[in-house]
XYZ file of N, CA, C and O in Angstrom:
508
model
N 0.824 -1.179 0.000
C 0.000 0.000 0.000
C 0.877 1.255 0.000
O 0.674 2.244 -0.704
N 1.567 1.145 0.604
C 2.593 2.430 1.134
C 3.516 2.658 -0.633
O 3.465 3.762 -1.175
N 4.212 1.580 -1.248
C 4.704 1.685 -2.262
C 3.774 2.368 -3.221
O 4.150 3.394 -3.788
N 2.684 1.908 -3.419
C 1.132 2.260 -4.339
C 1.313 3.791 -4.456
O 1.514 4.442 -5.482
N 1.161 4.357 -2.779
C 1.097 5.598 -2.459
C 1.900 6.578 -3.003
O 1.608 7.730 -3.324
N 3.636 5.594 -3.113
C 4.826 6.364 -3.211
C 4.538 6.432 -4.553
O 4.657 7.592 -4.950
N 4.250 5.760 -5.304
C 4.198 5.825 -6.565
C 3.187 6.421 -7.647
O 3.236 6.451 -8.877
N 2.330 6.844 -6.798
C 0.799 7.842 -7.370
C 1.557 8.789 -6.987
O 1.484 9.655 -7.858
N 2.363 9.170 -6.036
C 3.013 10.512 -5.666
C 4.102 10.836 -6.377
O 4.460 12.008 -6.499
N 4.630 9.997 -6.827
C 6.363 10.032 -7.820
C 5.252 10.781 -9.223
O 5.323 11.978 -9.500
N 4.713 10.233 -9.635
C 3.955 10.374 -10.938
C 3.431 11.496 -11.054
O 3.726 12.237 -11.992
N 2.607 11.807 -10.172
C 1.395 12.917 -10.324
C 2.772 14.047 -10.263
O 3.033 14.717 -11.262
N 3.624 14.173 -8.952
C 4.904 15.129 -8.821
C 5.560 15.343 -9.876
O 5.913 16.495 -10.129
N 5.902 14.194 -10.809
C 6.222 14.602 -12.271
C 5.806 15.370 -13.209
O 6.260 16.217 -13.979
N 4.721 14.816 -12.932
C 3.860 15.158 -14.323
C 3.698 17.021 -14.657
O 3.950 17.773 -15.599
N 2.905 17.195 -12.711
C 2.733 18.581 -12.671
C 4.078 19.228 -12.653
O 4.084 20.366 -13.123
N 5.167 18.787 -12.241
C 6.589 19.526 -12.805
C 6.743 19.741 -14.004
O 6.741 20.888 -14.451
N 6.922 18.571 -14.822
C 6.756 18.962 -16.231
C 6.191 19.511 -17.063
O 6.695 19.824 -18.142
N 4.694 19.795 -16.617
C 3.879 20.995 -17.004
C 3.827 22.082 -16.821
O 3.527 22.900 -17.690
N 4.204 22.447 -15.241
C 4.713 23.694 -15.270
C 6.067 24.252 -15.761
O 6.209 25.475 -15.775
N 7.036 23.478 -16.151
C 8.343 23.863 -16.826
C 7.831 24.160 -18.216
O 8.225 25.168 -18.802
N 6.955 23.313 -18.775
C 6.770 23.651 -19.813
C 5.819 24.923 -20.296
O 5.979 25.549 -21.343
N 5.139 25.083 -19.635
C 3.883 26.331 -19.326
C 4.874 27.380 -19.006
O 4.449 28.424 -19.501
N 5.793 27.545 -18.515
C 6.530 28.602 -17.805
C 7.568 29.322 -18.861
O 7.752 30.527 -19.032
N 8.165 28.244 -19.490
C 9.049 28.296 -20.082
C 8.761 29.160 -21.637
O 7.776 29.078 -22.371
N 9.638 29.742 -21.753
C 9.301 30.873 -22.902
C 10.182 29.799 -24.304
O 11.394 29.583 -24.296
N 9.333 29.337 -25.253
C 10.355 28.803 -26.161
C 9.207 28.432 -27.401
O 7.992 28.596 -27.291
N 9.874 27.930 -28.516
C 9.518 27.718 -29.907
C 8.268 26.629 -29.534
O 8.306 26.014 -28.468
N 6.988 26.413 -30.650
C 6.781 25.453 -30.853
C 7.710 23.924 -30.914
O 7.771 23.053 -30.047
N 8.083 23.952 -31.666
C 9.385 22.835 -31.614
C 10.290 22.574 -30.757
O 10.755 21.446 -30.594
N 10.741 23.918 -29.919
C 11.634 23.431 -28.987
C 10.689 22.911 -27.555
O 11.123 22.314 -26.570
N 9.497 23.291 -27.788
C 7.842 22.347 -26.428
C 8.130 21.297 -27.116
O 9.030 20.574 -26.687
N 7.623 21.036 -28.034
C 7.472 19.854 -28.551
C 8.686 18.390 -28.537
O 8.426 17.222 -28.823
N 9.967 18.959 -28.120
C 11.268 18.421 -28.200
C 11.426 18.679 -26.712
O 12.264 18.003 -26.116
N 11.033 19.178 -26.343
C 10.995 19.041 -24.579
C 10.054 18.012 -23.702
O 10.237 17.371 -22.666
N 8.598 18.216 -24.924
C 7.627 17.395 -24.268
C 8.149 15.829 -24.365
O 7.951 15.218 -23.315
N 8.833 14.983 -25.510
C 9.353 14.203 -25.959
C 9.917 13.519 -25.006
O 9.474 12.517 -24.445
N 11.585 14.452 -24.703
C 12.458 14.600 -24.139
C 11.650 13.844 -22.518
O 11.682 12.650 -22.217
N 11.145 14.705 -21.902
C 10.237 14.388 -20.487
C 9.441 13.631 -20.837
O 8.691 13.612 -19.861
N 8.901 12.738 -21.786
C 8.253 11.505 -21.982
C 9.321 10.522 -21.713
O 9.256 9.789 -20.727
N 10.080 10.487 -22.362
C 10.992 9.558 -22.545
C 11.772 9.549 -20.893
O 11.545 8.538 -20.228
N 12.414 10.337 -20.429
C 12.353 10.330 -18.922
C 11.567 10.106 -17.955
O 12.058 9.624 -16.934
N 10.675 10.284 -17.986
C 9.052 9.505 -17.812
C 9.234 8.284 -17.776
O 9.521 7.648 -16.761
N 9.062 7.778 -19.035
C 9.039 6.816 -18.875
C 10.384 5.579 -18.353
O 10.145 4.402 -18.081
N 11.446 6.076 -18.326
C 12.516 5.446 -17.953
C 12.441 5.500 -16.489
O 12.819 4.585 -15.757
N 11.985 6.505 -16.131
C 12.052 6.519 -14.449
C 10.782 5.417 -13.684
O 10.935 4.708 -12.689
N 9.708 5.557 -14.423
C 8.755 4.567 -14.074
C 9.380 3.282 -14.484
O 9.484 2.423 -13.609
N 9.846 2.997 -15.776
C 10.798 1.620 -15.771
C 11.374 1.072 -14.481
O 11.123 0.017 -13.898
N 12.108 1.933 -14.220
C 13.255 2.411 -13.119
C 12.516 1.678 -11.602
O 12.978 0.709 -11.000
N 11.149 2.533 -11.199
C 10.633 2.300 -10.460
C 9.937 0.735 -10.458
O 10.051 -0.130 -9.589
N 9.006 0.674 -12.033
C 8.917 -0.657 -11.538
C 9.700 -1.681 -10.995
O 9.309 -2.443 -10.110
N 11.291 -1.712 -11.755
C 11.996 -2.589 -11.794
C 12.641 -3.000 -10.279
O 13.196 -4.066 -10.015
N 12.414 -1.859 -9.355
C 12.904 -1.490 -7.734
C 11.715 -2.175 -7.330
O 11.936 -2.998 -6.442
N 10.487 -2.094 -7.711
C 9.483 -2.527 -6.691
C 9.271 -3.984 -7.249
O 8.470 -4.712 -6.663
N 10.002 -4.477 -8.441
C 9.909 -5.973 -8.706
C 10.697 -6.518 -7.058
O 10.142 -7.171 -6.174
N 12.077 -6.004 -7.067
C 13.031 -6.353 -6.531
C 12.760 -6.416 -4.971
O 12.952 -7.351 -4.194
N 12.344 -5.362 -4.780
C 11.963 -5.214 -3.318
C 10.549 -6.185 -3.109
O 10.202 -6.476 -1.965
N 10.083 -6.468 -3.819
C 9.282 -7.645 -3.401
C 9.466 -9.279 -3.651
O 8.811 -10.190 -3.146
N 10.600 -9.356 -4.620
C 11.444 -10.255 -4.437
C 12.486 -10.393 -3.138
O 12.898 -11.374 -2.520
N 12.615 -9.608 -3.068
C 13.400 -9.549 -1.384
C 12.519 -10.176 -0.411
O 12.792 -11.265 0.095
N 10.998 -9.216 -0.013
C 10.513 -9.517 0.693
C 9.936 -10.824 0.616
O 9.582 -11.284 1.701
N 9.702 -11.726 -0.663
C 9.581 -13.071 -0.787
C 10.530 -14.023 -0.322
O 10.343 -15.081 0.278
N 11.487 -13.520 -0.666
C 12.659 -14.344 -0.335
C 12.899 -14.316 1.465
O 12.815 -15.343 2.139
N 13.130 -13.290 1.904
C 13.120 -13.186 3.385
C 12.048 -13.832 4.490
O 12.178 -14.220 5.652
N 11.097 -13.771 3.704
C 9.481 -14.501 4.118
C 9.935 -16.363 4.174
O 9.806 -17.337 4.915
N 10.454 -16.022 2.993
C 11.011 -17.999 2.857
C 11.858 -18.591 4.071
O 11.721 -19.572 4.802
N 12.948 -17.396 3.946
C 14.241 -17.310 4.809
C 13.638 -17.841 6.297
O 13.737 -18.976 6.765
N 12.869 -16.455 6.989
C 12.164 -16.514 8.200
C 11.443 -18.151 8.505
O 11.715 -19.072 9.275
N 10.357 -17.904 7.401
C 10.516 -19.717 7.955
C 10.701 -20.963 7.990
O 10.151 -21.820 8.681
N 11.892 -21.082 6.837
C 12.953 -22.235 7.007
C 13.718 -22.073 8.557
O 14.166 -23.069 9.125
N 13.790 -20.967 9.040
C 14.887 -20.771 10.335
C 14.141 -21.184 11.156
O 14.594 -21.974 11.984
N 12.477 -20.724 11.224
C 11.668 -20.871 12.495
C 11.704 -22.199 12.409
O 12.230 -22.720 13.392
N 11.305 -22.991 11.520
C 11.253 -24.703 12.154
C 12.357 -25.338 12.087
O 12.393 -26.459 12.594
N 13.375 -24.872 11.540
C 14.931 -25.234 12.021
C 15.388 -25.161 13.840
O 16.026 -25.861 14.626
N 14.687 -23.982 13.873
C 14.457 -23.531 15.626
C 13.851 -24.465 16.639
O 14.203 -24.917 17.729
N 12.830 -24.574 15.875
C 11.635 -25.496 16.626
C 11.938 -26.801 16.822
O 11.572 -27.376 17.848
N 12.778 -27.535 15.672
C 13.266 -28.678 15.816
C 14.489 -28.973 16.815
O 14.808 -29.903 17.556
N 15.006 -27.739 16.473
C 16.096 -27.877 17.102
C 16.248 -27.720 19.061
O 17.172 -28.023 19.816
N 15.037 -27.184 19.292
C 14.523 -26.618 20.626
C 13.541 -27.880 21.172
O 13.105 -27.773 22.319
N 13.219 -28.952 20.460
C 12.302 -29.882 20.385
C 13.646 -31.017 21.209
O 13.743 -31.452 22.356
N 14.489 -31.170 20.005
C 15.644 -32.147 20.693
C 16.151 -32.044 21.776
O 16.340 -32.980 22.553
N 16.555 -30.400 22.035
C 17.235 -29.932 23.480
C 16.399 -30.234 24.393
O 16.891 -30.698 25.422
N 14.843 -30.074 24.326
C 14.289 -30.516 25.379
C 14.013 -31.731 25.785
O 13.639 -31.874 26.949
N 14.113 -32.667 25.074
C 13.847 -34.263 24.805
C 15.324 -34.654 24.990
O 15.394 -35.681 25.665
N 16.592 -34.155 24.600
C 17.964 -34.537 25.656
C 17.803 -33.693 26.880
O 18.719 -34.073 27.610
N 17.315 -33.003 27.338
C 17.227 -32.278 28.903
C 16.250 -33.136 29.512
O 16.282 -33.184 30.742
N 15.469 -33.758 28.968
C 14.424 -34.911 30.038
C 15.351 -36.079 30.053
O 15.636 -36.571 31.145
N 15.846 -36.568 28.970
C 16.372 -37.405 28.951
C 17.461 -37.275 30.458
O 17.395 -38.025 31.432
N 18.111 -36.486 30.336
C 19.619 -36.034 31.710
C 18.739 -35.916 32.717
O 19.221 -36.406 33.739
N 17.869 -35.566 32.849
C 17.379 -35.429 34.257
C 16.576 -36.587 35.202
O 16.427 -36.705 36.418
N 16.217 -37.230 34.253
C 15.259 -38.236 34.063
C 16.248 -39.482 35.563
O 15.489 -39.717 36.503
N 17.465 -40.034 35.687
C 18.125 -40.772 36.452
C 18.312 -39.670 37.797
O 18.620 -40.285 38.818
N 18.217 -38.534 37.944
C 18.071 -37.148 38.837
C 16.739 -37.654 39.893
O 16.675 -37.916 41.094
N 15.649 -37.633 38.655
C 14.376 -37.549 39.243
C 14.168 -38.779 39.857
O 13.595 -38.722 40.945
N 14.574 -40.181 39.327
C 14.275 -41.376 40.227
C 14.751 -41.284 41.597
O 14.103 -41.713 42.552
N 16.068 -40.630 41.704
C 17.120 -40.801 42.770
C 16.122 -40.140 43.829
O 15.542 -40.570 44.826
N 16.176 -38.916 43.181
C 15.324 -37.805 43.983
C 13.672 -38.487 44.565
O 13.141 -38.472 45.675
N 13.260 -39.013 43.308
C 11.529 -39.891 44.373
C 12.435 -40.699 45.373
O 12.144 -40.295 46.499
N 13.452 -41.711 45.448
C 14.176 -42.708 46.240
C 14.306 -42.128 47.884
O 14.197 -42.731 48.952
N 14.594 -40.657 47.563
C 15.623 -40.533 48.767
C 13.883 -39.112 49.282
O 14.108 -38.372 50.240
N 13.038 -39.027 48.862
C 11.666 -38.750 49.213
C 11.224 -39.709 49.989
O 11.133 -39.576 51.209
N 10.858 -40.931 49.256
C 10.358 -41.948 50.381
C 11.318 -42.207 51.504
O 10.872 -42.090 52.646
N 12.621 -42.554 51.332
C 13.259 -42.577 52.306
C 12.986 -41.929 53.741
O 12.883 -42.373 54.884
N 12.928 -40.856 53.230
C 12.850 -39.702 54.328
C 11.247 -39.427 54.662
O 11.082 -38.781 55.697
N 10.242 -39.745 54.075
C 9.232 -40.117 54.635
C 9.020 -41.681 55.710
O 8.231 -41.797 56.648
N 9.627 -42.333 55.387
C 9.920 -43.500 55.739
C 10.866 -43.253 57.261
O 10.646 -43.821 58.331
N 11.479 -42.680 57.098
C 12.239 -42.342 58.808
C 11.054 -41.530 59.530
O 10.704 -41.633 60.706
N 10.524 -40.692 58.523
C 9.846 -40.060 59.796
C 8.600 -40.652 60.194
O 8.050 -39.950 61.044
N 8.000 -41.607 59.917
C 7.356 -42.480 59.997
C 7.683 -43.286 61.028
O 6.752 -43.668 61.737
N 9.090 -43.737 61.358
C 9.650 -44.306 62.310
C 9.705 -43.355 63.269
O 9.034 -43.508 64.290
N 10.380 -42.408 63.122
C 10.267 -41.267 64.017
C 9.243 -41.036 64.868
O 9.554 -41.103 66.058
N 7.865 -40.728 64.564
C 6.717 -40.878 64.839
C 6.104 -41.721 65.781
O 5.556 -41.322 66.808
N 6.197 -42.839 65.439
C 6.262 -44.437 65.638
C 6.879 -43.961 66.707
O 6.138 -43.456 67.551
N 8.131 -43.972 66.944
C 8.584 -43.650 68.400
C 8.148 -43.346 69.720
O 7.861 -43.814 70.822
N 8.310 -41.667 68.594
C 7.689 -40.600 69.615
C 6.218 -41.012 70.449
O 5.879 -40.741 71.601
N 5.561 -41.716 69.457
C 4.403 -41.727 70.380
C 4.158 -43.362 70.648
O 3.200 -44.015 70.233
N 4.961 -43.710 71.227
C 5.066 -45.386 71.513
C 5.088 -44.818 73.031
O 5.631 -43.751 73.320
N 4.341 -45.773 74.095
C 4.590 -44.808 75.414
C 5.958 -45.405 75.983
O 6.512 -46.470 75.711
N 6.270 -44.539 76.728
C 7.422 -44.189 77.465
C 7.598 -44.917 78.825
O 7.463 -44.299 79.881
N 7.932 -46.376 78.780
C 7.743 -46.984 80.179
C 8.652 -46.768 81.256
O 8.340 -47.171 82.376
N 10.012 -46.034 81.013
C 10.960 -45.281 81.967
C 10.211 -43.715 82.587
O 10.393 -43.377 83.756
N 9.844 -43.346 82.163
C 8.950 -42.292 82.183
C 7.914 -42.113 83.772
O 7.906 -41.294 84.692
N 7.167 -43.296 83.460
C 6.718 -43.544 84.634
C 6.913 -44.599 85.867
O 5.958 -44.911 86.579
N 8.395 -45.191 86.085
C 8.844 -45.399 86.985
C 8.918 -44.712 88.302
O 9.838 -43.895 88.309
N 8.270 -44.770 89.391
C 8.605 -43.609 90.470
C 10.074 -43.475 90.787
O 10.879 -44.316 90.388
N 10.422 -42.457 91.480
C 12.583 -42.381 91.678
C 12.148 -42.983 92.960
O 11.023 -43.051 93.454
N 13.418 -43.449 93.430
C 13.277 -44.048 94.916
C 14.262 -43.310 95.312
O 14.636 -43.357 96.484
Protein backbone atom coordinates (compact mmCIF):
# COMPACT_ATOMS: atom_id res chain seq x y z
CA UNK A 1 0.00 0.00 0.00
CA UNK A 2 2.59 2.43 1.13
CA UNK A 3 4.70 1.69 -2.26
CA UNK A 4 1.13 2.26 -4.34
CA UNK A 5 1.10 5.60 -2.46
CA UNK A 6 4.83 6.36 -3.21
CA UNK A 7 4.20 5.83 -6.56
CA UNK A 8 0.80 7.84 -7.37
CA UNK A 9 3.01 10.51 -5.67
CA UNK A 10 6.36 10.03 -7.82
CA UNK A 11 3.95 10.37 -10.94
CA UNK A 12 1.40 12.92 -10.32
CA UNK A 13 4.90 15.13 -8.82
CA UNK A 14 6.22 14.60 -12.27
CA UNK A 15 3.86 15.16 -14.32
CA UNK A 16 2.73 18.58 -12.67
CA UNK A 17 6.59 19.53 -12.81
CA UNK A 18 6.76 18.96 -16.23
CA UNK A 19 3.88 20.99 -17.00
CA UNK A 20 4.71 23.69 -15.27
CA UNK A 21 8.34 23.86 -16.83
CA UNK A 22 6.77 23.65 -19.81
CA UNK A 23 3.88 26.33 -19.33
CA UNK A 24 6.53 28.60 -17.81
CA UNK A 25 9.05 28.30 -20.08
CA UNK A 26 9.30 30.87 -22.90
CA UNK A 27 10.35 28.80 -26.16
CA UNK A 28 9.52 27.72 -29.91
CA UNK A 29 6.78 25.45 -30.85
CA UNK A 30 9.38 22.84 -31.61
CA UNK A 31 11.63 23.43 -28.99
CA UNK A 32 7.84 22.35 -26.43
CA UNK A 33 7.47 19.85 -28.55
CA UNK A 34 11.27 18.42 -28.20
CA UNK A 35 10.99 19.04 -24.58
CA UNK A 36 7.63 17.40 -24.27
CA UNK A 37 9.35 14.20 -25.96
CA UNK A 38 12.46 14.60 -24.14
CA UNK A 39 10.24 14.39 -20.49
CA UNK A 40 8.25 11.51 -21.98
CA UNK A 41 10.99 9.56 -22.55
CA UNK A 42 12.35 10.33 -18.92
CA UNK A 43 9.05 9.50 -17.81
CA UNK A 44 9.04 6.82 -18.88
CA UNK A 45 12.52 5.45 -17.95
CA UNK A 46 12.05 6.52 -14.45
CA UNK A 47 8.76 4.57 -14.07
CA UNK A 48 10.80 1.62 -15.77
CA UNK A 49 13.25 2.41 -13.12
CA UNK A 50 10.63 2.30 -10.46
CA UNK A 51 8.92 -0.66 -11.54
CA UNK A 52 12.00 -2.59 -11.79
CA UNK A 53 12.90 -1.49 -7.73
CA UNK A 54 9.48 -2.53 -6.69
CA UNK A 55 9.91 -5.97 -8.71
CA UNK A 56 13.03 -6.35 -6.53
CA UNK A 57 11.96 -5.21 -3.32
CA UNK A 58 9.28 -7.65 -3.40
CA UNK A 59 11.44 -10.26 -4.44
CA UNK A 60 13.40 -9.55 -1.38
CA UNK A 61 10.51 -9.52 0.69
CA UNK A 62 9.58 -13.07 -0.79
CA UNK A 63 12.66 -14.34 -0.34
CA UNK A 64 13.12 -13.19 3.39
CA UNK A 65 9.48 -14.50 4.12
CA UNK A 66 11.01 -18.00 2.86
CA UNK A 67 14.24 -17.31 4.81
CA UNK A 68 12.16 -16.51 8.20
CA UNK A 69 10.52 -19.72 7.96
CA UNK A 70 12.95 -22.23 7.01
CA UNK A 71 14.89 -20.77 10.34
CA UNK A 72 11.67 -20.87 12.50
CA UNK A 73 11.25 -24.70 12.15
CA UNK A 74 14.93 -25.23 12.02
CA UNK A 75 14.46 -23.53 15.63
CA UNK A 76 11.64 -25.50 16.63
CA UNK A 77 13.27 -28.68 15.82
CA UNK A 78 16.10 -27.88 17.10
CA UNK A 79 14.52 -26.62 20.63
CA UNK A 80 12.30 -29.88 20.38
CA UNK A 81 15.64 -32.15 20.69
CA UNK A 82 17.23 -29.93 23.48
CA UNK A 83 14.29 -30.52 25.38
CA UNK A 84 13.85 -34.26 24.81
CA UNK A 85 17.96 -34.54 25.66
CA UNK A 86 17.23 -32.28 28.90
CA UNK A 87 14.42 -34.91 30.04
CA UNK A 88 16.37 -37.41 28.95
CA UNK A 89 19.62 -36.03 31.71
CA UNK A 90 17.38 -35.43 34.26
CA UNK A 91 15.26 -38.24 34.06
CA UNK A 92 18.13 -40.77 36.45
CA UNK A 93 18.07 -37.15 38.84
CA UNK A 94 14.38 -37.55 39.24
CA UNK A 95 14.27 -41.38 40.23
CA UNK A 96 17.12 -40.80 42.77
CA UNK A 97 15.32 -37.81 43.98
CA UNK A 98 11.53 -39.89 44.37
CA UNK A 99 14.18 -42.71 46.24
CA UNK A 100 15.62 -40.53 48.77
CA UNK A 101 11.67 -38.75 49.21
CA UNK A 102 10.36 -41.95 50.38
CA UNK A 103 13.26 -42.58 52.31
CA UNK A 104 12.85 -39.70 54.33
CA UNK A 105 9.23 -40.12 54.63
CA UNK A 106 9.92 -43.50 55.74
CA UNK A 107 12.24 -42.34 58.81
CA UNK A 108 9.85 -40.06 59.80
CA UNK A 109 7.36 -42.48 60.00
CA UNK A 110 9.65 -44.31 62.31
CA UNK A 111 10.27 -41.27 64.02
CA UNK A 112 6.72 -40.88 64.84
CA UNK A 113 6.26 -44.44 65.64
CA UNK A 114 8.58 -43.65 68.40
CA UNK A 115 7.69 -40.60 69.62
CA UNK A 116 4.40 -41.73 70.38
CA UNK A 117 5.07 -45.39 71.51
CA UNK A 118 4.59 -44.81 75.41
CA UNK A 119 7.42 -44.19 77.46
CA UNK A 120 7.74 -46.98 80.18
CA UNK A 121 10.96 -45.28 81.97
CA UNK A 122 8.95 -42.29 82.18
CA UNK A 123 6.72 -43.54 84.63
CA UNK A 124 8.84 -45.40 86.99
CA UNK A 125 8.61 -43.61 90.47
CA UNK A 126 12.58 -42.38 91.68
CA UNK A 127 13.28 -44.05 94.92
Amino acid sequence: MKIKSLFIGFVTGSILTGAATLLTAPSSGKETRDRIKKNKEDIALTLLELKEKAAAVKEDASTATQAGKETLKTFIADLKILLDNWKEDIEPNKEELSKSIKEIESSIQELEAIASAPADDKKHPVE
